[in-house]
XYZ file of N, CA and C in Angstrom:
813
model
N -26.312 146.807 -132.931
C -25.368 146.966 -131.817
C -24.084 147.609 -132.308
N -23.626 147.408 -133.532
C -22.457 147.818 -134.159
C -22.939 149.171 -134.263
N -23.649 149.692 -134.793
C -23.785 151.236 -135.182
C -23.752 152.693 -133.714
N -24.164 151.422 -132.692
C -24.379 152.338 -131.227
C -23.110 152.495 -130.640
N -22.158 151.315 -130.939
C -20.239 151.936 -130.371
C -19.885 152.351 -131.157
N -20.190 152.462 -132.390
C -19.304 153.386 -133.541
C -19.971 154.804 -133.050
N -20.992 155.006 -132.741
C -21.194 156.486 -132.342
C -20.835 156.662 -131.253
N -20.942 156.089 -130.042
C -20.070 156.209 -128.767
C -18.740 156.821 -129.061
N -17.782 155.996 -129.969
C -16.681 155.965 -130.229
C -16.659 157.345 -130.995
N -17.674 157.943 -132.017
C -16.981 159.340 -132.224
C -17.439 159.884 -131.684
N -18.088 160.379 -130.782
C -18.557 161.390 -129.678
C -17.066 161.139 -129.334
N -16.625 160.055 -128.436
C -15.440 160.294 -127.857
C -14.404 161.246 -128.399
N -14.121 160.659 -129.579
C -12.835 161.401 -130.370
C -13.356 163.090 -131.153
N -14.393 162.932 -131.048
C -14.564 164.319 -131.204
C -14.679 165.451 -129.933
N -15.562 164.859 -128.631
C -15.162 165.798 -127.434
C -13.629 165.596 -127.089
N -12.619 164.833 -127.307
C -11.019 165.104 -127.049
C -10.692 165.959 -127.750
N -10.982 166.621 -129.045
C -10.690 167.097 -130.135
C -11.030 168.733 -129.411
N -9.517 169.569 -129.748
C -9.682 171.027 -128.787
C -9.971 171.515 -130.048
N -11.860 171.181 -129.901
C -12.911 172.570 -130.696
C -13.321 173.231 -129.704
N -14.258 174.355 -129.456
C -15.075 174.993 -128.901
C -16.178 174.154 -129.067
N -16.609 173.527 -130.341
C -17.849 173.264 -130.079
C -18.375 171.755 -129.582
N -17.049 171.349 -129.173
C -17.245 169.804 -127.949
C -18.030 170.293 -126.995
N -19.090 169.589 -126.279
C -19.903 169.683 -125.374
C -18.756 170.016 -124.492
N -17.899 169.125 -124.186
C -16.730 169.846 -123.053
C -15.325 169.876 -123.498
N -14.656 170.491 -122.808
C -13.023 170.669 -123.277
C -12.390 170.437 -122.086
N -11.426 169.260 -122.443
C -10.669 169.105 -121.398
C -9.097 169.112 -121.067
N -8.568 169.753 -121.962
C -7.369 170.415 -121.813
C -6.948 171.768 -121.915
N -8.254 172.283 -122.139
C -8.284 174.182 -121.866
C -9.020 174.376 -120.527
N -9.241 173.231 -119.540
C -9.887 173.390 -118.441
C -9.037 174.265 -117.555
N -9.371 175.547 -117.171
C -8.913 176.635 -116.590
C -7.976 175.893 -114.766
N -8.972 174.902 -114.405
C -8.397 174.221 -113.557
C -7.082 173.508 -113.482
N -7.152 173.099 -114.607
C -5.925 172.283 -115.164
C -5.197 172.453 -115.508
N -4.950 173.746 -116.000
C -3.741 174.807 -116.552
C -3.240 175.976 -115.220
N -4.154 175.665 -113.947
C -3.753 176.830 -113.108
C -4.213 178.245 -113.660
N -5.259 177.989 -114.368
C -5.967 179.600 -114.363
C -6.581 180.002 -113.355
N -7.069 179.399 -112.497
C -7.929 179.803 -111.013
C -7.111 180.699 -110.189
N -7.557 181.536 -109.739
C -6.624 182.393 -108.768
C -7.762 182.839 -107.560
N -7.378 183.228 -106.841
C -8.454 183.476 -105.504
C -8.855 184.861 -105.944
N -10.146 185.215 -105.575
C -10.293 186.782 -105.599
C -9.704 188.177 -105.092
N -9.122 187.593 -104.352
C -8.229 188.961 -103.023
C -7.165 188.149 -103.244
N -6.547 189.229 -102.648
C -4.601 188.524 -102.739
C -4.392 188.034 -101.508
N -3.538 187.033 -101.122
C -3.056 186.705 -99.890
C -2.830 187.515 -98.989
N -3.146 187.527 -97.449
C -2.688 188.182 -96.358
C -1.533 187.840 -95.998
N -0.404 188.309 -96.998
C 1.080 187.873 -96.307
C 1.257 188.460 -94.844
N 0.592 189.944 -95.236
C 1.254 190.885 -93.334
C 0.024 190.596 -92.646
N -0.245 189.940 -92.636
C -1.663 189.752 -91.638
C -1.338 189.649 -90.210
N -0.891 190.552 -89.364
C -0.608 190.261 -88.024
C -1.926 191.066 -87.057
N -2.799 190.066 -86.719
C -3.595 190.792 -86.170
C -3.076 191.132 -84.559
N -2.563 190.397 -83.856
C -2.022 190.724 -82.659
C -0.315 191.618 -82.090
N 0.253 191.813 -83.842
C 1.439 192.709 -83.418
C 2.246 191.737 -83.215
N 2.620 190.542 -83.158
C 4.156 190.467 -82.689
C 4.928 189.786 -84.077
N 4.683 190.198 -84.811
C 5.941 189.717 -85.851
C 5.437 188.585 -86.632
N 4.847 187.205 -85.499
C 4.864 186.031 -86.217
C 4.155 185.678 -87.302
N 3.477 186.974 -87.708
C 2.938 186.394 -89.290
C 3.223 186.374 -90.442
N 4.206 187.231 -90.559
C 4.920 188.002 -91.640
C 5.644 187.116 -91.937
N 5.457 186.806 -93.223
C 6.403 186.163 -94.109
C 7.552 187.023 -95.439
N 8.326 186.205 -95.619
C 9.335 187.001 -96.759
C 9.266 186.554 -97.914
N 9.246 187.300 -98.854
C 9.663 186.889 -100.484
C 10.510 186.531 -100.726
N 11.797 186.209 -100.006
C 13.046 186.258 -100.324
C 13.343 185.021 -99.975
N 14.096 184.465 -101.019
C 14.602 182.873 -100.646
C 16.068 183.211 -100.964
N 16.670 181.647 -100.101
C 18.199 181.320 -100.262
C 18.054 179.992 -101.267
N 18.678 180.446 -102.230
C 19.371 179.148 -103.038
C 20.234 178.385 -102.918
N 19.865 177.423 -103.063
C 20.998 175.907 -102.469
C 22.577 176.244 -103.072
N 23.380 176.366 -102.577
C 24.958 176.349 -103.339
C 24.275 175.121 -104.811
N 25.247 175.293 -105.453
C 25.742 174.418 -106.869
C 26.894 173.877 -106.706
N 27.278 174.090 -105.714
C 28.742 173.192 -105.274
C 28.618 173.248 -103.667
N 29.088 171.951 -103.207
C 29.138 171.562 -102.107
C 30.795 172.710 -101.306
N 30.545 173.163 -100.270
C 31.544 174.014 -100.177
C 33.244 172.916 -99.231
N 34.291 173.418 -99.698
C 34.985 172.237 -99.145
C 34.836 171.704 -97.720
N 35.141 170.592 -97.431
C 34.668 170.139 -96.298
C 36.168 169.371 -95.400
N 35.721 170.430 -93.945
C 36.690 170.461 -93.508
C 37.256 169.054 -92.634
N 38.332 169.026 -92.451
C 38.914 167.695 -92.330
C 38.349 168.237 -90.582
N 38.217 166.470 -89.880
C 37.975 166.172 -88.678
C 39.286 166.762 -87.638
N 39.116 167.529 -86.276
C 39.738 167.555 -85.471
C 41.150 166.357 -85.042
N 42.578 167.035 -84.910
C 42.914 165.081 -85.080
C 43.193 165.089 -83.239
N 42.777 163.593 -82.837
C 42.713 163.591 -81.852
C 43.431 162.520 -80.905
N 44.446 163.547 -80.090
C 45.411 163.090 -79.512
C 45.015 161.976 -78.408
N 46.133 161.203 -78.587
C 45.948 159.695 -78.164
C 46.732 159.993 -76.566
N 45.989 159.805 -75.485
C 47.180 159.266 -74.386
C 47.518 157.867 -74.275
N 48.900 157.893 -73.960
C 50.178 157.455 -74.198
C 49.315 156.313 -73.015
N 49.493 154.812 -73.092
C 49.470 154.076 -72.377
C 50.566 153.902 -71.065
N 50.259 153.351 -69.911
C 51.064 153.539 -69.027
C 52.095 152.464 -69.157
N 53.541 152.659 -68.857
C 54.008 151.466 -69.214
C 53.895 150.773 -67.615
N 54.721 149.235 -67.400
C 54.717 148.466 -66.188
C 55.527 148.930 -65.128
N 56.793 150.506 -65.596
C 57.240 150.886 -64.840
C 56.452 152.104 -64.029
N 55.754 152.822 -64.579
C 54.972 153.411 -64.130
C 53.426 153.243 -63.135
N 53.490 152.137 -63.754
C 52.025 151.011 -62.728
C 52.993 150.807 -61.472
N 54.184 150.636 -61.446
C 54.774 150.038 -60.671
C 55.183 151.373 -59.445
N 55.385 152.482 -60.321
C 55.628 153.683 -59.429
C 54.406 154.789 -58.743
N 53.297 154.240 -59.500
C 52.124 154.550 -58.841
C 51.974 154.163 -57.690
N 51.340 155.359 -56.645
C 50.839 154.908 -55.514
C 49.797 154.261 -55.304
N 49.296 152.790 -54.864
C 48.477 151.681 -54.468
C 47.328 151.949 -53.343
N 46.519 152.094 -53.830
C 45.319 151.696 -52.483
C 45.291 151.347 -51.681
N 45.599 150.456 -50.670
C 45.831 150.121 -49.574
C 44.139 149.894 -48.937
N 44.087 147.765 -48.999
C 42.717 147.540 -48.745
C 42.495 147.300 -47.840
N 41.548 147.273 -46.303
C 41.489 146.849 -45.267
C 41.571 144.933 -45.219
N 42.841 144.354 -44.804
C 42.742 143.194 -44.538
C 42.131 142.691 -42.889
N 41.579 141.268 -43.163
C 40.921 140.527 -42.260
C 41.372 139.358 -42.242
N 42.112 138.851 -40.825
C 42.771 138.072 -40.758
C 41.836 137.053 -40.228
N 41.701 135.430 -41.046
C 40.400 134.384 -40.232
C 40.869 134.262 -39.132
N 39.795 134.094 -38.473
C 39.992 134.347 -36.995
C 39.864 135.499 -36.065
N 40.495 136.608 -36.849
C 40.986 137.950 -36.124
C 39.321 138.443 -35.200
N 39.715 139.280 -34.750
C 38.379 140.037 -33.779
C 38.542 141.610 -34.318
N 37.882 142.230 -35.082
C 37.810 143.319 -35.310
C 37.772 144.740 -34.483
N 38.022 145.493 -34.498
C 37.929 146.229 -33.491
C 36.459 147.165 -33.698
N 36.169 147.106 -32.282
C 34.667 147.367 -31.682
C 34.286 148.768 -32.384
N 35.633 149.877 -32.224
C 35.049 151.096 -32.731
C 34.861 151.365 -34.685
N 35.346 149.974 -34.739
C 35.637 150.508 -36.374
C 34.361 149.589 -37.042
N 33.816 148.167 -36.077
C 32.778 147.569 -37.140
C 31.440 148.150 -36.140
N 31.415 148.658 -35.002
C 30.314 148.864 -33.967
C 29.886 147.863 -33.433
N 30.686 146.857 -33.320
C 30.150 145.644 -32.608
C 30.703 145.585 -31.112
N 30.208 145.499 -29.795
C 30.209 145.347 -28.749
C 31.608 144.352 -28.606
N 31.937 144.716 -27.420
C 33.084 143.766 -27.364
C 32.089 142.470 -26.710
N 31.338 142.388 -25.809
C 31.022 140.831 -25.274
C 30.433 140.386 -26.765
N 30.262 140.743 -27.980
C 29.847 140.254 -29.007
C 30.909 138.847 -29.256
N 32.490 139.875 -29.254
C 33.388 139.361 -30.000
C 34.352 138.268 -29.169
N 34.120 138.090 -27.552
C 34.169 137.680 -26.486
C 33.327 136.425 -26.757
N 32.532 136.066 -27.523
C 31.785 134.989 -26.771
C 32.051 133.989 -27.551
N 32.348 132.620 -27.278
C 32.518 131.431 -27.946
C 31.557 130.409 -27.638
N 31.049 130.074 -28.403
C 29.816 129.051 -28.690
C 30.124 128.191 -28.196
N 31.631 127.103 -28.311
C 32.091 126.528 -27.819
C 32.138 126.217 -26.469
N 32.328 127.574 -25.553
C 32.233 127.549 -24.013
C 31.423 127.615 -23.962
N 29.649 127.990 -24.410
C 28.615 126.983 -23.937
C 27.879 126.226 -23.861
N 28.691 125.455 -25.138
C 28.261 123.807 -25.536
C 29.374 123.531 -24.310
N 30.364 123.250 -23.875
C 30.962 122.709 -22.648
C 30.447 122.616 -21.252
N 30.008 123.781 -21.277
C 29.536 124.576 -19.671
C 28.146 123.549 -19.913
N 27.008 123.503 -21.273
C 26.355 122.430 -21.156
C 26.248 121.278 -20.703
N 27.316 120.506 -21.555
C 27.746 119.223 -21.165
C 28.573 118.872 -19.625
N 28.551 120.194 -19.271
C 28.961 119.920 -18.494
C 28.232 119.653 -17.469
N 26.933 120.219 -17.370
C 25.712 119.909 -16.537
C 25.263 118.977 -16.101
N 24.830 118.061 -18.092
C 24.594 116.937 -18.316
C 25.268 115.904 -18.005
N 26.510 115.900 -17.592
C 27.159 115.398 -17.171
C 27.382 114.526 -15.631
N 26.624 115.970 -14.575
C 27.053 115.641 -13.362
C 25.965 115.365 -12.939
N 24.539 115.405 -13.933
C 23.220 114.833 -13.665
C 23.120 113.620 -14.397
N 24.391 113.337 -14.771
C 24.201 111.775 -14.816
C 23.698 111.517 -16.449
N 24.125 112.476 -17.359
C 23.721 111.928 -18.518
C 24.966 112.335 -19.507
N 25.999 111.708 -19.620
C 27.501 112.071 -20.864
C 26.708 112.333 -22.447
N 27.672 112.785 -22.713
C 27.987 113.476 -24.335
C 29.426 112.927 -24.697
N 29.373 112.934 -25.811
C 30.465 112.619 -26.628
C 31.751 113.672 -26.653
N 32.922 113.713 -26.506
C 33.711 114.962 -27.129
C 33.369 116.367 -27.997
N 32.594 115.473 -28.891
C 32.474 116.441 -30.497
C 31.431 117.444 -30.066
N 30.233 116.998 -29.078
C 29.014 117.332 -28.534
C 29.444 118.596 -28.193
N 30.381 118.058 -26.714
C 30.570 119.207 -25.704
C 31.594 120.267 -26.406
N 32.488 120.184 -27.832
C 33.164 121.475 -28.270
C 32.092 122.258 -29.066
N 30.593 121.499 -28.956
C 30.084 122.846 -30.440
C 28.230 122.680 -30.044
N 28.423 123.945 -30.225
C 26.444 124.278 -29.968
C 25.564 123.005 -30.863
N 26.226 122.956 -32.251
C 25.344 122.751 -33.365
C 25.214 121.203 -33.446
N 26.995 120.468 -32.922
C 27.097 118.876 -32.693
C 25.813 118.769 -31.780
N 26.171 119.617 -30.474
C 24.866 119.353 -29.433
C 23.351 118.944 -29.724
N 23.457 120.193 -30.213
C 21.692 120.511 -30.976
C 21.628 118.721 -31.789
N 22.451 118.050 -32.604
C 22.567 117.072 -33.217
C 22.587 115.906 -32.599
N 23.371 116.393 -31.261
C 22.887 114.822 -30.177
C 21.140 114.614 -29.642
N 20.758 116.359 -29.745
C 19.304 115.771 -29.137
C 18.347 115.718 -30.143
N 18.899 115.626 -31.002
C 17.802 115.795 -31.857
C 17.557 114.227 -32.460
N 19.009 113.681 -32.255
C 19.484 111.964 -32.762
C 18.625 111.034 -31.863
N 18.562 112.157 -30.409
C 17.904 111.073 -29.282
C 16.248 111.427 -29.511
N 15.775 112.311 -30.238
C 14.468 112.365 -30.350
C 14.140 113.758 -28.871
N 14.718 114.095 -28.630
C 14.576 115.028 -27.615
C 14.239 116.574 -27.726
N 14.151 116.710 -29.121
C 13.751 118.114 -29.187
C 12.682 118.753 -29.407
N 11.672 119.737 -28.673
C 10.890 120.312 -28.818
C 11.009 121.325 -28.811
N 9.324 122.048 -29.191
C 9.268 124.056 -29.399
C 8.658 124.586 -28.551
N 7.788 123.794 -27.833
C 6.326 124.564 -26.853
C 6.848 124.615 -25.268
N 7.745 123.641 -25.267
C 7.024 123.581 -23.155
C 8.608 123.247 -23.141
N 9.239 123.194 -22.106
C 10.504 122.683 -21.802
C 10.274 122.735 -19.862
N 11.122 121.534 -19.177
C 11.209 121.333 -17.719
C 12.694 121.718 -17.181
N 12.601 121.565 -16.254
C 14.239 122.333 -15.214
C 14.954 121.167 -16.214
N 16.459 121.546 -16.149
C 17.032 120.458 -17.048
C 17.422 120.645 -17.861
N 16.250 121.033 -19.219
C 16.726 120.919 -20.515
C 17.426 121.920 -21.040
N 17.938 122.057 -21.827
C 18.595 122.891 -22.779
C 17.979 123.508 -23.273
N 18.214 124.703 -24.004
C 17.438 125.650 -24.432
C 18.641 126.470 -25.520
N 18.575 126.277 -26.832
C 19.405 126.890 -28.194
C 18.788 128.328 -28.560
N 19.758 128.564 -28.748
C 19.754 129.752 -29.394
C 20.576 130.386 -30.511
N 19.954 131.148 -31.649
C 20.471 131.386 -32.583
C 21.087 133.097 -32.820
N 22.345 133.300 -33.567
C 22.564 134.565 -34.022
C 22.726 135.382 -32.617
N 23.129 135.094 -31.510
C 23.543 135.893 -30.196
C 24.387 136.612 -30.946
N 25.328 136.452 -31.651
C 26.556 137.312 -31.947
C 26.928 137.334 -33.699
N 27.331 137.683 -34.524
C 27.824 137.973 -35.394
C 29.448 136.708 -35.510
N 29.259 135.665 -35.528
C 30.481 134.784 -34.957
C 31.394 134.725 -36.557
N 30.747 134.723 -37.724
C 31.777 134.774 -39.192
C 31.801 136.270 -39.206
N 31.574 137.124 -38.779
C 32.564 138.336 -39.011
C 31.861 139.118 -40.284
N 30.653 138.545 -41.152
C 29.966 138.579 -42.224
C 28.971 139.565 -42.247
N 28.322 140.258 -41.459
C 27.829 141.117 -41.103
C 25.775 140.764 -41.752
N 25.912 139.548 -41.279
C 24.667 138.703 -41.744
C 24.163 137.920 -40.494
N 22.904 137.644 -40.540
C 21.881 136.612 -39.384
C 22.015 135.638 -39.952
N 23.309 134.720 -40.108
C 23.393 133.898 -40.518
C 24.266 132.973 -39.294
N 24.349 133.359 -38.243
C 25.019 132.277 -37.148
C 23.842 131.812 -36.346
N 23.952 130.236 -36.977
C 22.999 129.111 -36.443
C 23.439 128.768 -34.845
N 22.702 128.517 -34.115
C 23.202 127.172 -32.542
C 24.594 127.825 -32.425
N 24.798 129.540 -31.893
C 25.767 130.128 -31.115
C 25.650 130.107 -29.381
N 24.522 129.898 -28.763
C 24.603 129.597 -27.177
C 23.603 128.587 -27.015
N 24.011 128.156 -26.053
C 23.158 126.594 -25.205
C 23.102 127.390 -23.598
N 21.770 126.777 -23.164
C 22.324 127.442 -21.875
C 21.433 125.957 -21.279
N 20.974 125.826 -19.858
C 20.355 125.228 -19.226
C 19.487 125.560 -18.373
N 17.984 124.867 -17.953
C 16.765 125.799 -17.832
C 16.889 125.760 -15.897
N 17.231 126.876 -15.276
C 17.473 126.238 -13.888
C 16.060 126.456 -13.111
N 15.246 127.022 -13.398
C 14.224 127.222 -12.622
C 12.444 128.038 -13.927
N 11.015 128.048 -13.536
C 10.667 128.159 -14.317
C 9.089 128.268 -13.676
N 8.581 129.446 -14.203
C 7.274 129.772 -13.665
C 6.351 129.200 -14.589
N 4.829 129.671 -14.719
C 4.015 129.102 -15.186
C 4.199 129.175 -16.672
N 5.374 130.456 -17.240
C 5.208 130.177 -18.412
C 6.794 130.973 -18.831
N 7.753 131.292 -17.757
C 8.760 132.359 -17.877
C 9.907 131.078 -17.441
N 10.794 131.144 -18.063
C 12.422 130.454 -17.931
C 13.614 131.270 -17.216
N 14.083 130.432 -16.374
C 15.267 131.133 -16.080
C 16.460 130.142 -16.623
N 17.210 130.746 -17.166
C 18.312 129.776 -18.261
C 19.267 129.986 -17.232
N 20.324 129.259 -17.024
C 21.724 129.653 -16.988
C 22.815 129.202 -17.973
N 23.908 130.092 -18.362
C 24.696 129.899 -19.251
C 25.639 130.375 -19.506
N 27.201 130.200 -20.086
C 27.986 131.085 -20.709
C 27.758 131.736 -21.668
N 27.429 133.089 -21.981
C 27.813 134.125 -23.083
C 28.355 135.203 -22.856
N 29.352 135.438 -23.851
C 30.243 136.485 -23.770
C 31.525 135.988 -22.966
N 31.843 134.870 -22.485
C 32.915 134.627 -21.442
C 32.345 134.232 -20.079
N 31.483 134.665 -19.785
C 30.618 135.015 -18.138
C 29.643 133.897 -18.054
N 29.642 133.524 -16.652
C 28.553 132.799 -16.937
C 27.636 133.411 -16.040
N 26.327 133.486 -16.321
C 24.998 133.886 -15.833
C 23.497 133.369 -16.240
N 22.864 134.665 -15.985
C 21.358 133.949 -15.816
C 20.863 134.730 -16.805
N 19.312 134.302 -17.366
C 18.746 135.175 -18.592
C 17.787 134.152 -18.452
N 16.333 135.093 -18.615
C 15.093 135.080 -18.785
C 14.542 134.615 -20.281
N 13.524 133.840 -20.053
C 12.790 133.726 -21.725
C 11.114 133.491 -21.537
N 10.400 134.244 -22.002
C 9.575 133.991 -21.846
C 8.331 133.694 -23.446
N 7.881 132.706 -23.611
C 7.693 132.358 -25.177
C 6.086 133.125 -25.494
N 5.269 133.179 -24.801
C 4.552 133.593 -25.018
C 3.968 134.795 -24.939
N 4.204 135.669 -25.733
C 4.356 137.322 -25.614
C 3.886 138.147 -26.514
N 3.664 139.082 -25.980
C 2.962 140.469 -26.723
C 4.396 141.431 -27.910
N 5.337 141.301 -26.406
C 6.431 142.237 -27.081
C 7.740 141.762 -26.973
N 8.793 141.327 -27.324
C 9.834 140.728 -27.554
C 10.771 140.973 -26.215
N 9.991 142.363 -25.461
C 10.904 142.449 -24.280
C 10.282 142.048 -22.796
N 9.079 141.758 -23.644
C 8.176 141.336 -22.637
C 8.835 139.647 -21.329
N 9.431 140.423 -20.278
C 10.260 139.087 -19.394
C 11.135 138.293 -20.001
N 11.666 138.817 -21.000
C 12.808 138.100 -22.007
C 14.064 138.683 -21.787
N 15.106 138.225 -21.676
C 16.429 139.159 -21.646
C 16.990 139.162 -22.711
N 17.791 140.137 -23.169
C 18.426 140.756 -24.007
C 19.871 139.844 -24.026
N 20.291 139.164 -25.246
C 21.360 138.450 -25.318
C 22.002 138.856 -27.024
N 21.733 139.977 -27.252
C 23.113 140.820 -27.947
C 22.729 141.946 -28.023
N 23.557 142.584 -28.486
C 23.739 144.189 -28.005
C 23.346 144.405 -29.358
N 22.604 146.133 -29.442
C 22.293 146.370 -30.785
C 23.944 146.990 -31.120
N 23.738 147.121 -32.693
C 24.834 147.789 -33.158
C 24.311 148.654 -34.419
N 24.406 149.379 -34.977
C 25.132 150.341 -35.789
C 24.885 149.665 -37.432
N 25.824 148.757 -37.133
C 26.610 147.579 -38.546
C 25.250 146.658 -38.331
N 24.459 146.371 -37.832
C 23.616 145.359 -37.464
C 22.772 145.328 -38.971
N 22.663 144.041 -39.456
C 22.169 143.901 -40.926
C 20.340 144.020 -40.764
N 19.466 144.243 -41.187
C 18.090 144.691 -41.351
C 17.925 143.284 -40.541
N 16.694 143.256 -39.503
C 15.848 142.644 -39.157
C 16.753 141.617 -38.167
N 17.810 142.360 -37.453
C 18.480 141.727 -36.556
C 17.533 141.764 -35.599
N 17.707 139.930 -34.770
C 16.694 140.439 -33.639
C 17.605 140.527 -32.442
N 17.359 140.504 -30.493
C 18.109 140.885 -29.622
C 17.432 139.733 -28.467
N 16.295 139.195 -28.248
C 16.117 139.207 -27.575
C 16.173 137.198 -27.197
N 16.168 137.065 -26.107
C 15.637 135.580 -26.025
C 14.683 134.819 -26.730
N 13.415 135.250 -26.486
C 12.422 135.227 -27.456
C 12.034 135.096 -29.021
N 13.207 135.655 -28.930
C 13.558 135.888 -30.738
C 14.039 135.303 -31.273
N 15.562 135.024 -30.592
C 16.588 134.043 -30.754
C 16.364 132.537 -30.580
N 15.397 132.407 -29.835
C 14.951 130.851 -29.512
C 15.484 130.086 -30.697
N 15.764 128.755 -30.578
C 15.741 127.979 -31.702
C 15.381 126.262 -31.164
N 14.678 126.352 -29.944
C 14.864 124.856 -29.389
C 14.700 124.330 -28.431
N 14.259 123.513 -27.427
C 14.148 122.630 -26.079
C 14.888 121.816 -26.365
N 15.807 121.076 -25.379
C 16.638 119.720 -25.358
C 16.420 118.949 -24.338
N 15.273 117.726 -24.310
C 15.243 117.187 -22.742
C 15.810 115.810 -22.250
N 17.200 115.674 -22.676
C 17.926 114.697 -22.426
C 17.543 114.270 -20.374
N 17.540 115.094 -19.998
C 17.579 114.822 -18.000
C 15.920 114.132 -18.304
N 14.927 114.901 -19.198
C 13.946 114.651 -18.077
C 13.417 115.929 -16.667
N 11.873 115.819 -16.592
C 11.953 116.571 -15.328
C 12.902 116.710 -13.822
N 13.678 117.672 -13.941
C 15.058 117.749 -12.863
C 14.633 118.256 -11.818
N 13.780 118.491 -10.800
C 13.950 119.346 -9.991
C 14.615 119.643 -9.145
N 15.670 118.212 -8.584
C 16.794 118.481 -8.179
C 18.076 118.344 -8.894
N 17.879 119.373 -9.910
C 18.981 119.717 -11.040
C 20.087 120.199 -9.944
N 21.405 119.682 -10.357
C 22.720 120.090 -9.882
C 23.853 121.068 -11.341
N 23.749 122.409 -10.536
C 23.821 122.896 -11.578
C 25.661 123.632 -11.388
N 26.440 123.590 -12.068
C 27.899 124.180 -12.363
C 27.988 125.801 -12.005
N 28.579 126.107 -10.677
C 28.459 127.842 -10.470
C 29.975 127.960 -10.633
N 31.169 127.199 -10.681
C 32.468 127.149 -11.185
C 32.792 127.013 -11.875
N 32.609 127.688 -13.104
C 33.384 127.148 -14.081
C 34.135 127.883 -14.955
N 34.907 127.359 -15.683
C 35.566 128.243 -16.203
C 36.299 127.500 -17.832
N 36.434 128.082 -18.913
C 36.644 127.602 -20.063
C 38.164 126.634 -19.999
């Protein structure tokens, strides 16, 4: 076994050894020194289609050996802060104020004037006031506000959604824009009372807008205008998915009377 790596071992050191007569040579390998060259010379101008882009140059740019000086940054002027006398001598914006309470004017938000005319209040009164002379009282707090109302019948167990008789009350929501907010966010703004009533159509009477009158509702419907009356006006400013109609506005039955048919109903009145 010893005699077979000692000959391994000089084969080795003799094919490293730059003779000619090593079976191979491997540091005169023509490959390895870059003796190989291609047979034809490169197609530097090779433009077979004419426009320039093949042509290359012999000619190179050499990097500077010195960085060339380097020019200082632009200097850049500061404006001058304003002082408090000058904030002070500036002319001011001037923001539209809204006074609580105030009523806006019709041409500037597009809201109807019977919008801005109507107080919820006068027909939670004009209600109670009904209820009243048919023999059934309310409290003070009741008769100044739609929403106390809505709260008395609802305390007495009196409120329903499907059917309502001569008599009852009938709520309604968002008639008007009453916070000024330009949102469907005004809950129990009119009450009216149901004075008469077909097989499936209401005739209300009530204050809105100041006035008192009559208005249709009819609940079961195809189309929102279908025998329903219209109890706010469209507008302009009107926020997405305002609705208009009775139907729409519904929010309620109140049957404190009971079937009335000889309801005694308020044609005088006044806030």
């Amino acid at each position: 076994m010893k005699k077979v790596v000692l000959a391994v071992i000089g084969l080795g050191v003799v094919g490293c050894a730059p003779s000619s007569n090593a079976p191979f040579h491997m540091y005169d390998s023509p490959l390895l020194q870059s003796g190989l060259h291609p047979s034809a010379p490169r197609a530097r101008n090779f433009d077979p289609l004419g426009t320039g882009d093949f042509q290359t140059s012999d000619t190179y740019q050499l990097a500077q050996a010195e960085p060339t000086a380097r020019d200082s940054a632009p200097k850049v002027e500061l404006t001058p802060k304003a002082s408090s006398k000058h904030l002070a001598e500036a002319p001011q914006k001037k923001l539209p104020t809204l006074a609580i309470g105030s009523r806006p004017d019709p041409q500037t938000t597009g809201k109807s004037a019977s919008d801005w005319n109507h107080r919820p209040e006068h027909s939670a009164a004009y209600a109670a006031k009904v209820l009243e002379v048919n023999g059934h009282a309310v409290d003070a707090s009741a008769m100044s506000s739609v929403s106390k109302l809505y709260k008395h019948c609802k305390e007495s167990g009196k409120i329903s959604h499907d059917s309502a008789h001569i008599g009852d009350l009938v709520f309604f929501h968002n008639v008007a824009d009453i916070n000024a907010d330009g949102r469907n966010n005004d809950w129990y703004t009119f009450v009216g009372v149901i004075e008469s009533k077909t097989s499936d159509v209401y005739t209300i009477q009530g204050v809105l807008g100041g006035k008192l009158g009559k208005h249709t509702m009819r609940l079961a419907k195809d189309e929102p205008t279908d025998a329903s009356s219209r109890l706010r006006d469209p507008s302009a400013s009107d926020a997405p998915f305002t609705q208009y109609y009775t139907s729409e506005l519904f929010a309620g039955f109140c049957g404190l009377l009971g079937d009335k048919p000889d309801l005694i109903l308020v044609d005088e009145w006044s806030p």
